[in-house]
CSV table of C-alpha atoms and ligand atoms in Angstrom, one decimal:
chain,number,residue,atom,x,y,z
A,83,MET,CA,167.5,-46.3,229.5
A,84,THR,CA,164.8,-45.5,226.9
A,85,ILE,CA,165.4,-46.8,223.4
A,86,THR,CA,163.3,-46.6,220.2
A,87,ILE,CA,163.5,-49.2,217.5
A,88,LEU,CA,162.2,-48.0,214.1
A,89,GLY,CA,160.6,-50.7,212.0
A,90,ALA,CA,159.2,-54.0,213.3
A,91,GLY,CA,160.4,-56.2,210.5
A,92,TYR,CA,162.6,-59.2,210.8
A,93,VAL,CA,165.4,-57.2,212.3
A,94,GLY,CA,163.6,-54.5,214.3
A,95,LEU,CA,161.1,-56.9,216.0
A,96,THR,CA,163.9,-59.4,216.9
A,97,THR,CA,166.1,-56.6,218.3
A,98,ALA,CA,163.2,-54.9,220.2
A,99,ALA,CA,162.0,-58.2,221.7
A,100,LEU,CA,165.6,-59.0,222.9
A,101,PHE,CA,166.5,-55.5,224.2
A,102,ALA,CA,163.2,-55.5,226.2
A,103,GLN,CA,164.7,-58.3,228.2
A,104,LEU,CA,167.5,-56.0,229.4
A,105,GLY,CA,165.1,-54.0,231.5
A,106,HIS,CA,165.2,-50.9,229.3
A,107,LYS,CA,162.0,-49.3,228.1
A,108,ILE,CA,161.8,-50.2,224.4
A,109,TYR,CA,159.5,-48.3,222.0
A,110,LEU,CA,158.9,-50.4,218.9
A,111,LEU,CA,157.7,-48.0,216.2
A,112,GLU,CA,155.9,-49.6,213.3
A,113,PRO,CA,153.7,-47.7,210.8
A,114,ASN,CA,152.1,-50.9,209.3
A,115,ILE,CA,148.9,-51.2,211.3
A,116,SER,CA,148.4,-54.9,210.6
A,117,ARG,CA,152.0,-55.8,211.8
A,118,LEU,CA,151.5,-53.5,214.8
A,119,SER,CA,148.2,-55.0,216.0
A,120,SER,CA,149.6,-58.5,215.6
A,121,ILE,CA,152.6,-57.5,217.8
A,122,ARG,CA,150.3,-55.9,220.4
A,123,LYS,CA,148.6,-59.3,220.7
A,124,GLY,CA,152.0,-61.0,221.3
A,125,LYS,CA,152.4,-62.4,217.8
A,126,SER,CA,155.1,-61.9,215.2
A,127,PHE,CA,153.9,-61.5,211.6
A,128,PHE,CA,156.6,-64.0,210.5
A,129,TYR,CA,157.7,-67.3,211.9
A,130,GLU,CA,160.8,-67.4,214.0
A,131,ALA,CA,161.1,-70.0,216.8
A,132,GLY,CA,160.8,-68.5,220.3
A,133,LEU,CA,160.0,-65.0,219.1
A,134,ASN,CA,156.3,-64.9,220.2
A,135,ASP,CA,157.3,-66.0,223.7
A,136,LEU,CA,159.8,-63.2,223.9
A,137,ILE,CA,157.3,-60.6,222.6
A,138,LYS,CA,154.7,-61.7,225.2
A,139,ALA,CA,157.3,-61.5,227.9
A,140,GLY,CA,158.2,-57.9,227.0
A,141,LEU,CA,154.6,-56.9,226.7
A,142,ASN,CA,153.8,-58.4,230.1
A,143,LYS,CA,156.7,-56.7,231.8
A,144,GLY,CA,155.8,-53.4,230.2
A,145,THR,CA,159.3,-53.0,228.7
A,146,LEU,CA,158.2,-53.6,225.1
A,147,ILE,CA,155.9,-50.8,223.9
A,148,PRO,CA,154.6,-51.1,220.4
A,149,THR,CA,153.5,-47.8,218.9
A,150,ASP,CA,153.1,-46.0,215.5
A,151,SER,CA,153.8,-42.6,217.0
A,152,TYR,CA,157.2,-40.8,216.6
A,153,MET,CA,155.9,-38.1,219.0
A,154,GLU,CA,155.3,-40.8,221.7
A,155,ALA,CA,158.6,-42.7,221.3
A,156,ILE,CA,161.4,-40.4,220.2
A,157,PRO,CA,161.5,-37.4,222.7
A,158,SER,CA,162.5,-39.6,225.7
A,159,SER,CA,164.8,-41.9,223.8
A,160,GLU,CA,168.5,-41.8,224.4
A,161,ILE,CA,169.2,-44.1,221.5
A,162,ILE,CA,167.2,-44.7,218.3
A,163,PHE,CA,167.9,-47.8,216.2
A,164,SER,CA,166.7,-47.6,212.6
A,165,CYS,CA,165.7,-51.0,211.2
A,166,VAL,CA,163.5,-49.9,208.3
A,167,GLY,CA,163.5,-51.7,205.0
A,168,THR,CA,166.0,-51.0,202.2
A,169,PRO,CA,164.5,-52.7,199.1
A,170,ASP,CA,166.0,-52.4,195.7
A,171,ASN,CA,165.0,-49.9,193.0
A,172,PRO,CA,164.1,-51.3,189.6
A,173,ASP,CA,167.7,-50.6,188.5
A,174,GLY,CA,169.1,-52.6,191.4
A,175,SER,CA,170.3,-49.6,193.5
A,176,SER,CA,169.2,-49.3,197.1
A,177,ASN,CA,165.9,-47.6,197.7
A,178,LEU,CA,166.6,-45.3,200.7
A,179,THR,CA,163.1,-43.7,200.9
A,180,TYR,CA,162.3,-45.4,204.3
A,181,VAL,CA,165.8,-44.7,205.7
A,182,HIS,CA,165.6,-41.0,205.0
A,183,ALA,CA,162.0,-40.8,206.2
A,184,ALA,CA,163.0,-42.4,209.5
A,185,ALA,CA,165.9,-40.0,209.9
A,186,SER,CA,163.8,-37.1,209.0
A,187,GLU,CA,160.9,-38.0,211.4
A,188,THR,CA,163.5,-38.7,214.2
A,189,ALA,CA,165.1,-35.3,213.7
A,190,LYS,CA,161.8,-33.6,214.4
A,191,TYR,CA,161.5,-35.0,217.9
A,192,ALA,CA,164.9,-36.2,219.1
A,193,ARG,CA,166.5,-34.8,222.2
A,194,PRO,CA,169.8,-32.9,221.5
A,195,ASP,CA,172.1,-35.6,222.9
A,196,ALA,CA,170.3,-38.6,221.1
A,197,ILE,CA,172.2,-41.2,219.2
A,198,PHE,CA,170.8,-42.4,215.9
A,199,VAL,CA,171.9,-45.9,215.0
A,200,GLN,CA,171.6,-47.3,211.6
A,201,LYS,CA,171.0,-51.1,211.5
A,202,SER,CA,169.5,-51.2,208.1
A,203,THR,CA,171.8,-52.2,205.3
A,204,VAL,CA,172.7,-49.1,203.3
A,205,PRO,CA,175.2,-48.2,200.7
A,206,VAL,CA,178.4,-46.6,201.8
A,207,GLY,CA,178.0,-42.8,202.1
A,208,THR,CA,174.4,-42.9,203.4
A,209,GLY,CA,175.4,-42.2,207.0
A,210,GLN,CA,177.4,-39.1,206.1
A,211,ALA,CA,174.4,-37.9,204.1
A,212,ILE,CA,172.2,-38.3,207.1
A,213,ILE,CA,174.7,-36.6,209.4
A,214,ASP,CA,174.7,-33.6,206.9
A,215,PHE,CA,170.9,-33.6,207.0
A,216,PHE,CA,170.9,-33.5,210.8
A,217,SER,CA,173.3,-30.6,210.8
A,218,GLU,CA,171.1,-28.7,208.2
A,219,GLN,CA,168.3,-29.2,210.7
A,220,LYS,CA,170.5,-27.8,213.4
A,221,LYS,CA,170.4,-31.1,215.3
A,222,GLN,CA,173.5,-32.4,217.1
A,223,ILE,CA,172.3,-36.0,216.9
A,224,ASP,CA,175.2,-38.5,216.9
A,225,TYR,CA,175.1,-41.1,214.2
A,226,VAL,CA,176.5,-44.7,214.4
A,227,SER,CA,176.4,-47.4,211.8
A,228,ASN,CA,175.7,-50.7,213.4
A,229,PRO,CA,175.0,-53.2,210.6
A,230,GLU,CA,172.9,-56.2,211.3
A,231,PHE,CA,174.2,-59.7,210.6
A,232,LEU,CA,171.3,-61.9,211.9
A,233,ARG,CA,170.0,-64.7,209.8
A,234,GLU,CA,166.3,-65.4,209.5
A,235,GLY,CA,165.5,-68.8,211.0
A,236,THR,CA,168.2,-68.3,213.7
A,237,ALA,CA,167.6,-64.6,214.4
A,238,LEU,CA,167.4,-64.9,218.2
A,239,GLU,CA,170.4,-67.2,218.5
A,240,ASP,CA,172.4,-64.9,216.1
A,241,THR,CA,171.6,-61.8,218.1
A,242,LEU,CA,172.2,-63.3,221.5
A,243,PHE,CA,175.3,-65.3,220.6
A,244,PHE,CA,176.8,-63.0,218.0
A,245,ASP,CA,180.2,-63.6,216.6
A,246,ARG,CA,180.8,-59.9,216.1
A,247,VAL,CA,179.2,-56.5,216.6
A,248,VAL,CA,180.4,-53.8,214.3
A,249,ALA,CA,179.8,-50.1,215.2
A,250,GLY,CA,181.3,-47.2,213.3
A,251,GLY,CA,180.9,-43.4,213.6
A,252,HIS,CA,182.6,-40.1,214.1
A,253,SER,CA,182.0,-40.1,217.9
A,254,SER,CA,183.8,-42.7,219.9
A,255,ASP,CA,181.5,-42.0,222.9
A,256,ALA,CA,178.4,-42.8,220.8
A,257,VAL,CA,180.1,-45.9,219.4
A,258,ASP,CA,180.9,-47.0,222.9
A,259,ALA,CA,177.3,-46.4,224.1
A,260,VAL,CA,176.0,-48.7,221.3
A,261,LEU,CA,178.6,-51.4,222.1
A,262,ALA,CA,177.6,-51.2,225.8
A,263,ILE,CA,174.1,-52.4,225.0
A,264,TYR,CA,175.4,-55.5,223.2
A,265,LYS,CA,177.8,-56.1,226.1
A,266,GLN,CA,174.8,-56.1,228.4
A,267,LEU,CA,172.9,-58.4,226.0
A,268,GLU,CA,175.9,-60.8,225.9
A,269,SER,CA,176.1,-60.9,229.7
A,270,LYS,CA,172.4,-62.0,229.9
A,271,SER,CA,172.3,-64.1,226.8
A,272,LYS,CA,172.1,-67.5,228.5
A,273,ARG,CA,169.3,-66.4,230.8
A,274,ILE,CA,167.3,-64.9,227.9
A,275,ALA,CA,167.9,-68.1,225.8
A,276,ASN,CA,166.4,-70.1,228.7
A,277,VAL,CA,163.3,-68.0,228.8
A,278,VAL,CA,162.4,-68.9,225.2
A,279,GLY,CA,164.0,-72.4,225.2
A,280,ILE,CA,166.7,-71.8,222.5
A,281,GLU,CA,170.2,-73.2,222.4
A,282,ALA,CA,173.4,-71.3,222.7
A,283,ILE,CA,175.0,-71.6,219.2
A,284,ARG,CA,178.4,-70.3,220.4
A,285,THR,CA,180.3,-70.7,223.7
A,286,THR,CA,183.0,-68.1,222.9
A,287,THR,CA,182.4,-64.4,223.5
A,288,GLY,CA,181.6,-62.1,220.6
A,289,GLU,CA,184.0,-59.6,219.1
A,290,TYR,CA,183.4,-55.9,219.4
A,291,ILE,CA,184.6,-54.1,216.3
A,292,ALA,CA,184.7,-50.3,216.3
A,293,THR,CA,185.5,-48.8,212.9
A,294,SER,CA,185.1,-45.6,210.9
A,295,LEU,CA,181.6,-44.8,209.6
A,296,ASN,CA,182.2,-45.7,206.0
A,297,SER,CA,184.0,-48.9,206.9
A,298,ALA,CA,181.1,-50.1,209.0
A,299,GLU,CA,178.7,-49.5,206.1
A,300,LEU,CA,181.0,-51.3,203.6
A,301,ILE,CA,181.6,-54.3,206.0
A,302,LYS,CA,177.9,-55.3,205.9
A,303,VAL,CA,177.5,-55.3,202.1
A,304,THR,CA,180.9,-56.9,201.6
A,305,ALA,CA,180.1,-59.8,204.0
A,306,ASN,CA,176.8,-60.5,202.2
A,307,ALA,CA,178.4,-60.1,198.7
A,308,PHE,CA,181.1,-62.6,199.6
A,309,LEU,CA,178.7,-65.2,200.9
A,310,ALA,CA,176.6,-64.8,197.6
A,311,LEU,CA,179.9,-65.1,195.7
A,312,LYS,CA,180.7,-68.4,197.4
A,313,ILE,CA,177.3,-69.8,196.5
A,314,SER,CA,177.5,-68.8,192.9
A,315,PHE,CA,181.1,-70.2,192.7
A,316,ALA,CA,179.8,-73.5,194.0
A,317,ASN,CA,177.0,-73.5,191.5
A,318,SER,CA,179.4,-72.7,188.6
A,319,ILE,CA,181.7,-75.6,189.6
A,320,ALA,CA,178.6,-77.8,190.1
A,321,GLN,CA,177.7,-77.3,186.4
A,322,LEU,CA,181.2,-78.5,185.4
A,323,ALA,CA,180.8,-81.5,187.9
A,324,ASP,CA,177.5,-82.3,186.1
A,325,THR,CA,179.2,-82.6,182.7
A,326,VAL,CA,182.3,-84.5,183.9
A,327,ASP,CA,180.4,-86.9,186.3
A,328,ALA,CA,182.0,-85.6,189.5
A,329,ASP,CA,180.1,-85.1,192.8
A,330,ILE,CA,180.1,-81.4,193.9
A,331,VAL,CA,179.5,-82.5,197.5
A,332,GLU,CA,182.6,-84.6,197.6
A,333,VAL,CA,184.5,-81.9,195.8
A,334,MET,CA,183.5,-79.1,198.2
A,335,ASP,CA,183.9,-81.3,201.3
A,336,ALA,CA,187.5,-81.7,200.4
A,337,VAL,CA,188.0,-78.1,199.1
A,338,GLY,CA,186.4,-76.7,202.2
A,339,ALA,CA,188.6,-78.9,204.5
A,340,ASP,CA,191.3,-76.4,203.8
A,341,PRO,CA,191.0,-73.9,206.7
A,342,ARG,CA,192.1,-71.1,204.3
A,343,ILE,CA,188.9,-71.8,202.3
A,344,GLY,CA,186.3,-73.2,204.8
A,345,ARG,CA,183.3,-75.3,204.0
A,346,SER,CA,180.4,-73.0,204.7
A,347,PHE,CA,178.4,-71.4,201.8
A,348,LEU,CA,180.1,-73.7,199.2
A,349,ASN,CA,176.8,-75.6,198.7
A,350,ALA,CA,175.6,-75.9,195.2
A,351,GLY,CA,171.8,-75.9,194.6
A,352,ARG,CA,169.0,-73.6,193.6
A,353,GLY,CA,170.9,-70.4,194.5
A,354,TYR,CA,170.3,-67.7,197.0
A,355,GLY,CA,167.1,-65.7,197.6
A,356,GLY,CA,165.5,-63.8,200.4
A,357,GLY,CA,165.2,-60.2,201.4
A,358,CYS,CA,169.0,-59.6,201.7
A,359,PHE,CA,171.5,-61.2,199.3
A,360,PRO,CA,169.8,-60.4,196.0
A,361,LYS,CA,169.3,-56.7,196.8
A,362,ASP,CA,172.6,-56.3,198.7
A,363,VAL,CA,174.5,-57.7,195.7
A,364,SER,CA,172.7,-55.4,193.3
A,365,GLY,CA,173.0,-52.5,195.7
A,366,LEU,CA,176.8,-53.0,195.9
A,367,ILE,CA,177.1,-53.2,192.1
A,368,ALA,CA,175.1,-49.9,191.9
A,369,SER,CA,177.1,-48.3,194.7
A,370,GLY,CA,180.4,-49.3,192.9
A,371,LEU,CA,179.2,-47.8,189.6
A,372,GLN,CA,178.2,-44.6,191.4
A,373,ASN,CA,181.7,-44.4,192.6
A,374,GLY,CA,183.3,-45.2,189.3
A,375,VAL,CA,184.1,-48.9,190.2
A,376,ASP,CA,182.8,-51.7,188.0
A,377,LEU,CA,182.3,-54.7,190.3
A,378,GLU,CA,182.2,-57.2,187.5
A,379,ILE,CA,182.7,-60.1,189.9
A,380,MET,CA,179.4,-59.3,191.5
A,381,GLN,CA,177.6,-59.0,188.2
A,382,THR,CA,178.7,-62.5,187.4
A,383,THR,CA,177.6,-63.7,190.8
A,384,GLN,CA,174.2,-62.3,190.2
A,385,ALA,CA,174.0,-63.8,186.7
A,386,VAL,CA,174.9,-67.3,187.8
A,387,ASN,CA,172.4,-67.1,190.6
A,388,SER,CA,169.6,-65.9,188.3
A,389,SER,CA,170.3,-68.8,186.0
A,390,MET,CA,170.0,-71.6,188.6
A,391,PRO,CA,166.2,-72.1,188.6
A,392,SER,CA,166.1,-72.6,184.8
A,393,TYR,CA,169.2,-74.8,185.0
A,394,ILE,CA,167.3,-77.0,187.4
A,395,VAL,CA,164.2,-77.1,185.2
A,396,HIS,CA,166.4,-77.9,182.2
A,397,LYS,CA,167.9,-80.8,184.2
A,398,LEU,CA,164.4,-82.1,185.0
A,399,GLN,CA,163.5,-81.9,181.3
A,400,ALA,CA,166.6,-83.8,180.3
A,401,ALA,CA,165.7,-86.6,182.8
A,402,LEU,CA,162.2,-86.7,181.4
A,403,GLY,CA,163.4,-86.7,177.9
A,404,LYS,CA,160.8,-84.1,177.0
A,405,ASP,CA,159.4,-80.7,177.8
A,406,VAL,CA,157.7,-80.4,181.3
A,407,LYS,CA,154.3,-79.6,179.6
A,408,GLY,CA,151.7,-82.0,181.0
A,409,THR,CA,154.0,-83.4,183.7
A,410,SER,CA,152.9,-83.3,187.3
A,411,VAL,CA,155.5,-81.7,189.6
A,412,ALA,CA,155.5,-81.1,193.4
A,413,VAL,CA,157.7,-78.2,194.6
A,414,LEU,CA,158.5,-78.7,198.3
A,415,GLY,CA,159.8,-75.6,200.0
A,416,LEU,CA,158.5,-72.1,199.2
A,417,ALA,CA,160.3,-70.2,202.0
A,418,PHE,CA,163.6,-68.8,200.7
A,419,LYS,CA,165.3,-71.0,203.3
A,420,ALA,CA,164.4,-73.3,206.1
A,421,GLY,CA,163.4,-72.0,209.5
A,422,THR,CA,161.5,-68.9,208.2
A,423,SER,CA,158.2,-68.1,206.5
A,424,ASP,CA,159.9,-65.4,204.4
A,425,VAL,CA,159.2,-65.9,200.7
A,426,ARG,CA,161.0,-62.9,199.3
A,427,ARG,CA,162.9,-63.8,196.0
A,428,SER,CA,162.4,-67.5,196.9
A,429,PRO,CA,163.9,-69.9,194.4
A,430,GLY,CA,161.2,-72.4,195.2
A,431,ILE,CA,158.5,-70.0,194.1
A,432,VAL,CA,160.5,-69.0,191.0
A,433,MET,CA,160.7,-72.7,190.0
A,434,ALA,CA,157.1,-73.4,190.7
A,435,ASN,CA,156.0,-70.4,188.6
A,436,MET,CA,158.4,-71.3,185.8
A,437,LEU,CA,157.1,-74.9,185.6
A,438,ALA,CA,153.5,-73.7,185.6
A,439,LYS,CA,154.3,-71.2,182.8
A,440,ARG,CA,155.7,-74.1,180.8
A,441,GLY,CA,152.5,-76.1,181.2
A,442,ALA,CA,153.4,-78.5,184.0
A,443,SER,CA,150.8,-79.3,186.5
A,444,VAL,CA,152.3,-78.0,189.7
A,445,SER,CA,151.5,-78.6,193.4
A,446,ALA,CA,153.5,-77.0,196.2
A,447,TYR,CA,153.9,-77.2,199.9
A,448,ASP,CA,155.9,-75.4,202.7
A,449,PRO,CA,155.7,-76.1,206.4
A,450,GLN,CA,155.5,-72.4,207.3
A,451,ALA,CA,155.3,-70.2,204.2
A,452,THR,CA,152.2,-71.3,202.4
A,453,GLU,CA,150.2,-68.3,203.4
A,454,GLU,CA,153.0,-65.8,202.4
A,455,ALA,CA,153.6,-67.8,199.2
A,456,SER,CA,150.0,-67.5,198.1
A,457,HIS,CA,150.6,-63.8,197.3
A,458,GLU,CA,153.6,-64.6,195.1
A,459,ILE,CA,152.7,-67.8,193.4
A,460,THR,CA,150.9,-68.3,190.0
A,461,SER,CA,147.3,-69.1,190.6
A,462,SER,CA,147.5,-72.3,188.7
A,463,VAL,CA,149.9,-73.8,191.3
A,464,ALA,CA,148.0,-75.8,193.8
A,465,LEU,CA,149.1,-75.0,197.3
A,466,HIS,CA,148.7,-77.9,199.8
A,467,ASP,CA,148.5,-78.0,203.6
A,468,THR,CA,150.5,-81.2,203.9
A,469,LEU,CA,153.5,-82.8,202.4
A,470,SER,CA,151.6,-86.0,201.6
A,471,SER,CA,148.8,-84.3,199.7
A,472,ALA,CA,151.3,-82.2,197.7
A,473,ILE,CA,153.2,-85.3,196.4
A,474,LYS,CA,150.2,-87.5,195.9
A,475,ASN,CA,150.1,-88.8,192.2
A,476,VAL,CA,152.9,-86.6,191.0
A,477,ASP,CA,155.6,-87.7,188.5
A,478,CYS,CA,158.4,-85.5,189.8
A,479,ILE,CA,159.3,-83.9,193.1
A,480,ILE,CA,161.6,-80.9,193.5
A,481,ILE,CA,163.0,-80.3,197.0
A,482,ALA,CA,163.6,-76.5,196.9
A,483,THR,CA,164.2,-75.8,200.7
A,484,ASP,CA,166.0,-78.0,203.1
A,485,TRP,CA,163.3,-78.1,205.8
A,486,PRO,CA,163.9,-81.1,208.2
A,487,GLU,CA,160.4,-82.3,207.2
A,488,PHE,CA,161.8,-82.9,203.6
A,489,ILE,CA,165.3,-84.1,204.2
A,490,GLU,CA,165.2,-85.9,207.5
A,491,GLN,CA,162.5,-88.5,206.6
A,492,PRO,CA,163.1,-91.9,205.1
A,493,THR,CA,163.3,-91.2,201.4
A,494,ASP,CA,160.7,-93.9,200.6
A,495,ILE,CA,158.0,-91.3,201.5
A,496,TYR,CA,158.7,-90.0,198.0
A,497,ALA,CA,158.6,-93.4,196.3
A,498,SER,CA,155.3,-92.9,194.5
A,499,ALA,CA,157.0,-90.4,192.2
A,500,ASN,CA,159.5,-91.3,189.4
A,501,ILE,CA,162.0,-88.5,189.6
A,502,LEU,CA,163.3,-86.6,192.6
A,503,VAL,CA,165.2,-83.3,192.0
A,504,ASP,CA,167.2,-82.4,195.1
A,505,ALA,CA,167.8,-78.7,194.5
A,506,THR,CA,169.3,-78.5,198.0
A,507,ASN,CA,171.8,-81.4,197.6
A,508,ARG,CA,170.9,-82.5,201.1
A,509,LEU,CA,169.6,-86.0,200.4
A,510,ASN,CA,171.5,-89.2,200.1
A,511,PRO,CA,171.4,-90.0,196.3
A,512,GLN,CA,171.9,-93.7,197.0
A,513,ALA,CA,168.9,-93.9,199.4
A,514,VAL,CA,166.7,-92.1,196.9
A,515,LYS,CA,167.7,-94.6,194.2
A,516,GLU,CA,167.1,-97.5,196.5
A,517,ALA,CA,163.6,-96.0,197.1
A,518,GLY,CA,163.1,-96.5,193.3
A,519,LEU,CA,163.4,-92.9,192.2
A,520,GLN,CA,165.7,-91.3,189.7
A,521,TYR,CA,167.9,-88.9,191.7
A,522,ILE,CA,168.9,-85.5,190.2
A,523,GLY,CA,171.1,-83.3,192.3
A,524,ILE,CA,173.0,-80.2,191.3
A,525,GLY,CA,176.5,-81.2,190.3
A,526,ARG,CA,176.1,-84.7,191.6
A,527,ASN,CA,174.7,-87.2,189.2
B,99,NAD,N1,165.9,-59.8,207.3
B,99,NAD,C1,167.1,-60.1,207.5
B,99,NAD,O1,167.5,-61.3,207.7
B,99,NAD,C2,168.2,-59.0,207.6
B,99,NAD,C3,169.4,-59.4,208.1
B,99,NAD,C4,170.4,-58.4,208.2
B,99,NAD,C5,170.1,-57.1,207.8
B,99,NAD,N2,168.9,-56.8,207.3
B,99,NAD,C6,168.6,-55.4,206.8
B,99,NAD,O2,167.8,-54.8,207.9
B,99,NAD,C7,166.9,-53.9,207.3
B,99,NAD,C8,165.5,-54.3,207.7
B,99,NAD,O3,165.2,-55.6,207.2
B,99,NAD,P1,163.9,-56.4,207.5
B,99,NAD,O4,164.0,-57.7,206.8
B,99,NAD,O5,163.7,-56.3,209.0
B,99,NAD,O6,162.8,-55.4,206.7
B,99,NAD,P2,161.2,-55.5,206.8
B,99,NAD,O7,160.8,-54.9,205.5
B,99,NAD,O8,160.8,-56.8,207.2
B,99,NAD,O9,160.9,-54.5,207.9
B,99,NAD,C9,161.0,-53.1,207.8
B,99,NAD,C10,159.9,-52.4,208.6
B,99,NAD,O10,160.1,-51.0,208.7
B,99,NAD,C11,158.9,-50.4,208.7
B,99,NAD,N3,159.0,-49.0,208.3
B,99,NAD,C12,159.1,-48.4,207.0
B,99,NAD,N4,159.2,-47.1,207.1
B,99,NAD,C13,159.3,-46.8,208.4
B,99,NAD,C14,159.5,-45.6,209.1
B,99,NAD,N5,159.7,-44.4,208.5
B,99,NAD,N6,159.6,-45.6,210.5
B,99,NAD,C15,159.4,-46.8,211.1
B,99,NAD,N7,159.3,-48.0,210.5
B,99,NAD,C16,159.2,-48.0,209.2
B,99,NAD,C17,158.1,-51.2,207.7
B,99,NAD,O11,156.7,-51.0,207.8
B,99,NAD,C18,158.5,-52.6,208.0
B,99,NAD,O12,157.7,-53.3,209.0
B,99,NAD,C19,167.1,-53.9,205.8
B,99,NAD,O13,168.0,-52.9,205.4
B,99,NAD,C20,167.8,-55.3,205.6
B,99,NAD,O14,168.6,-55.3,204.4
B,99,NAD,C21,167.9,-57.7,207.2
């Protein structure tokens, strides 16, 4: 089978590198020349454990073909997966420029029986608009919504050992054809995992969920919105825990022990960031309003999340007993989460910039994201290549991302500072205090 993947971003590159292991011919179409030339050399433009090995394996076998040409890739492709970006517009709604451009270019070259699969996260109704466009162009291309659920940092594991694959569309044959590729991937998942030395994260088989087109689109944004809601809920209760001297970790451990609730995503801290949750929440709010539905619950989720960096800086100031002006602070963790170099909407960067603006002397370090962060961070923030140089001679340390390098070390490595703000709530407060530092968590004083 010949397949084209449109867009070599976090989703498209991961998908293409894995599908190339199935023996299909995979065109990976990417217009960004710097990303494309890096991939042609066997290197991803972002950090994801195991991905470079997989890219090289696909290039060597000849099953992964990076290109920037629609004319080269599309005419022979039975299935085209669109994985282009869907950033937000200034008003929070989804910017579908790339989505429509990808569909429009595909329509020019696609064979009559092609299937166009949408993996990008789009507002409900987008698929039907593209189907209408295909039919205006007199193209009988089938359309399937197949939303992506991978997480950066575990992108390969999530794709190989998925808990569910959702596919929705008007043609059950097209939906089945898409699900068949994932069945093939699942049957080879252990062998592929061995090639790149990654662990199976699940032993049970994944669920295959065929739905209507609009349901598939709504499933994706609803899942992300609910996870964001859980984080903001935990952060709201954490602020109460701070004032009544309770420990949010103890609270959520016991609350989450109820199987009706579950423990995951009830972690208080610096809030969510990245290329998905913030824009998916604002996109859902905008999509609700366009359809006459005011999703106030998501507006509150967003407001709580935006307030967390300043809440944390405020806590630091309360501990200092003064403004942060003139205080030296090291921010550890600039990636929006551990395991990736992605710094989009990263709370660590927001806090570093906020502190610098308020006159603190800020140093910062991340094990993988320093280069990416250099484009986003205020020039007065000193970026360091090592943890030890970033924390040298500072008064305060903020742990903003739970990289193992920060949370799995003996806490006395931080002992030269006076205050440690654990914005991930992952450290043991007692161990930090025993190392001679004042510990500040979020909802756990
Ligand atoms: N990153 C994640 O963890 C994740 C997880 C699930 C879903 N998603 C969704 O998947 C989609 C892609 O996300 P991403 O993080 O991979 O985005 P990204 O911005 O990293 O990558 C998108 C790529 O598409 C390319 N592109 C733009 N226009 C194109 C066109 N007309 N034809 C071909 N390529 C084109 C861009 O150059 C870019 O390299 C988004 O809708 C996102 O919300 C992302």
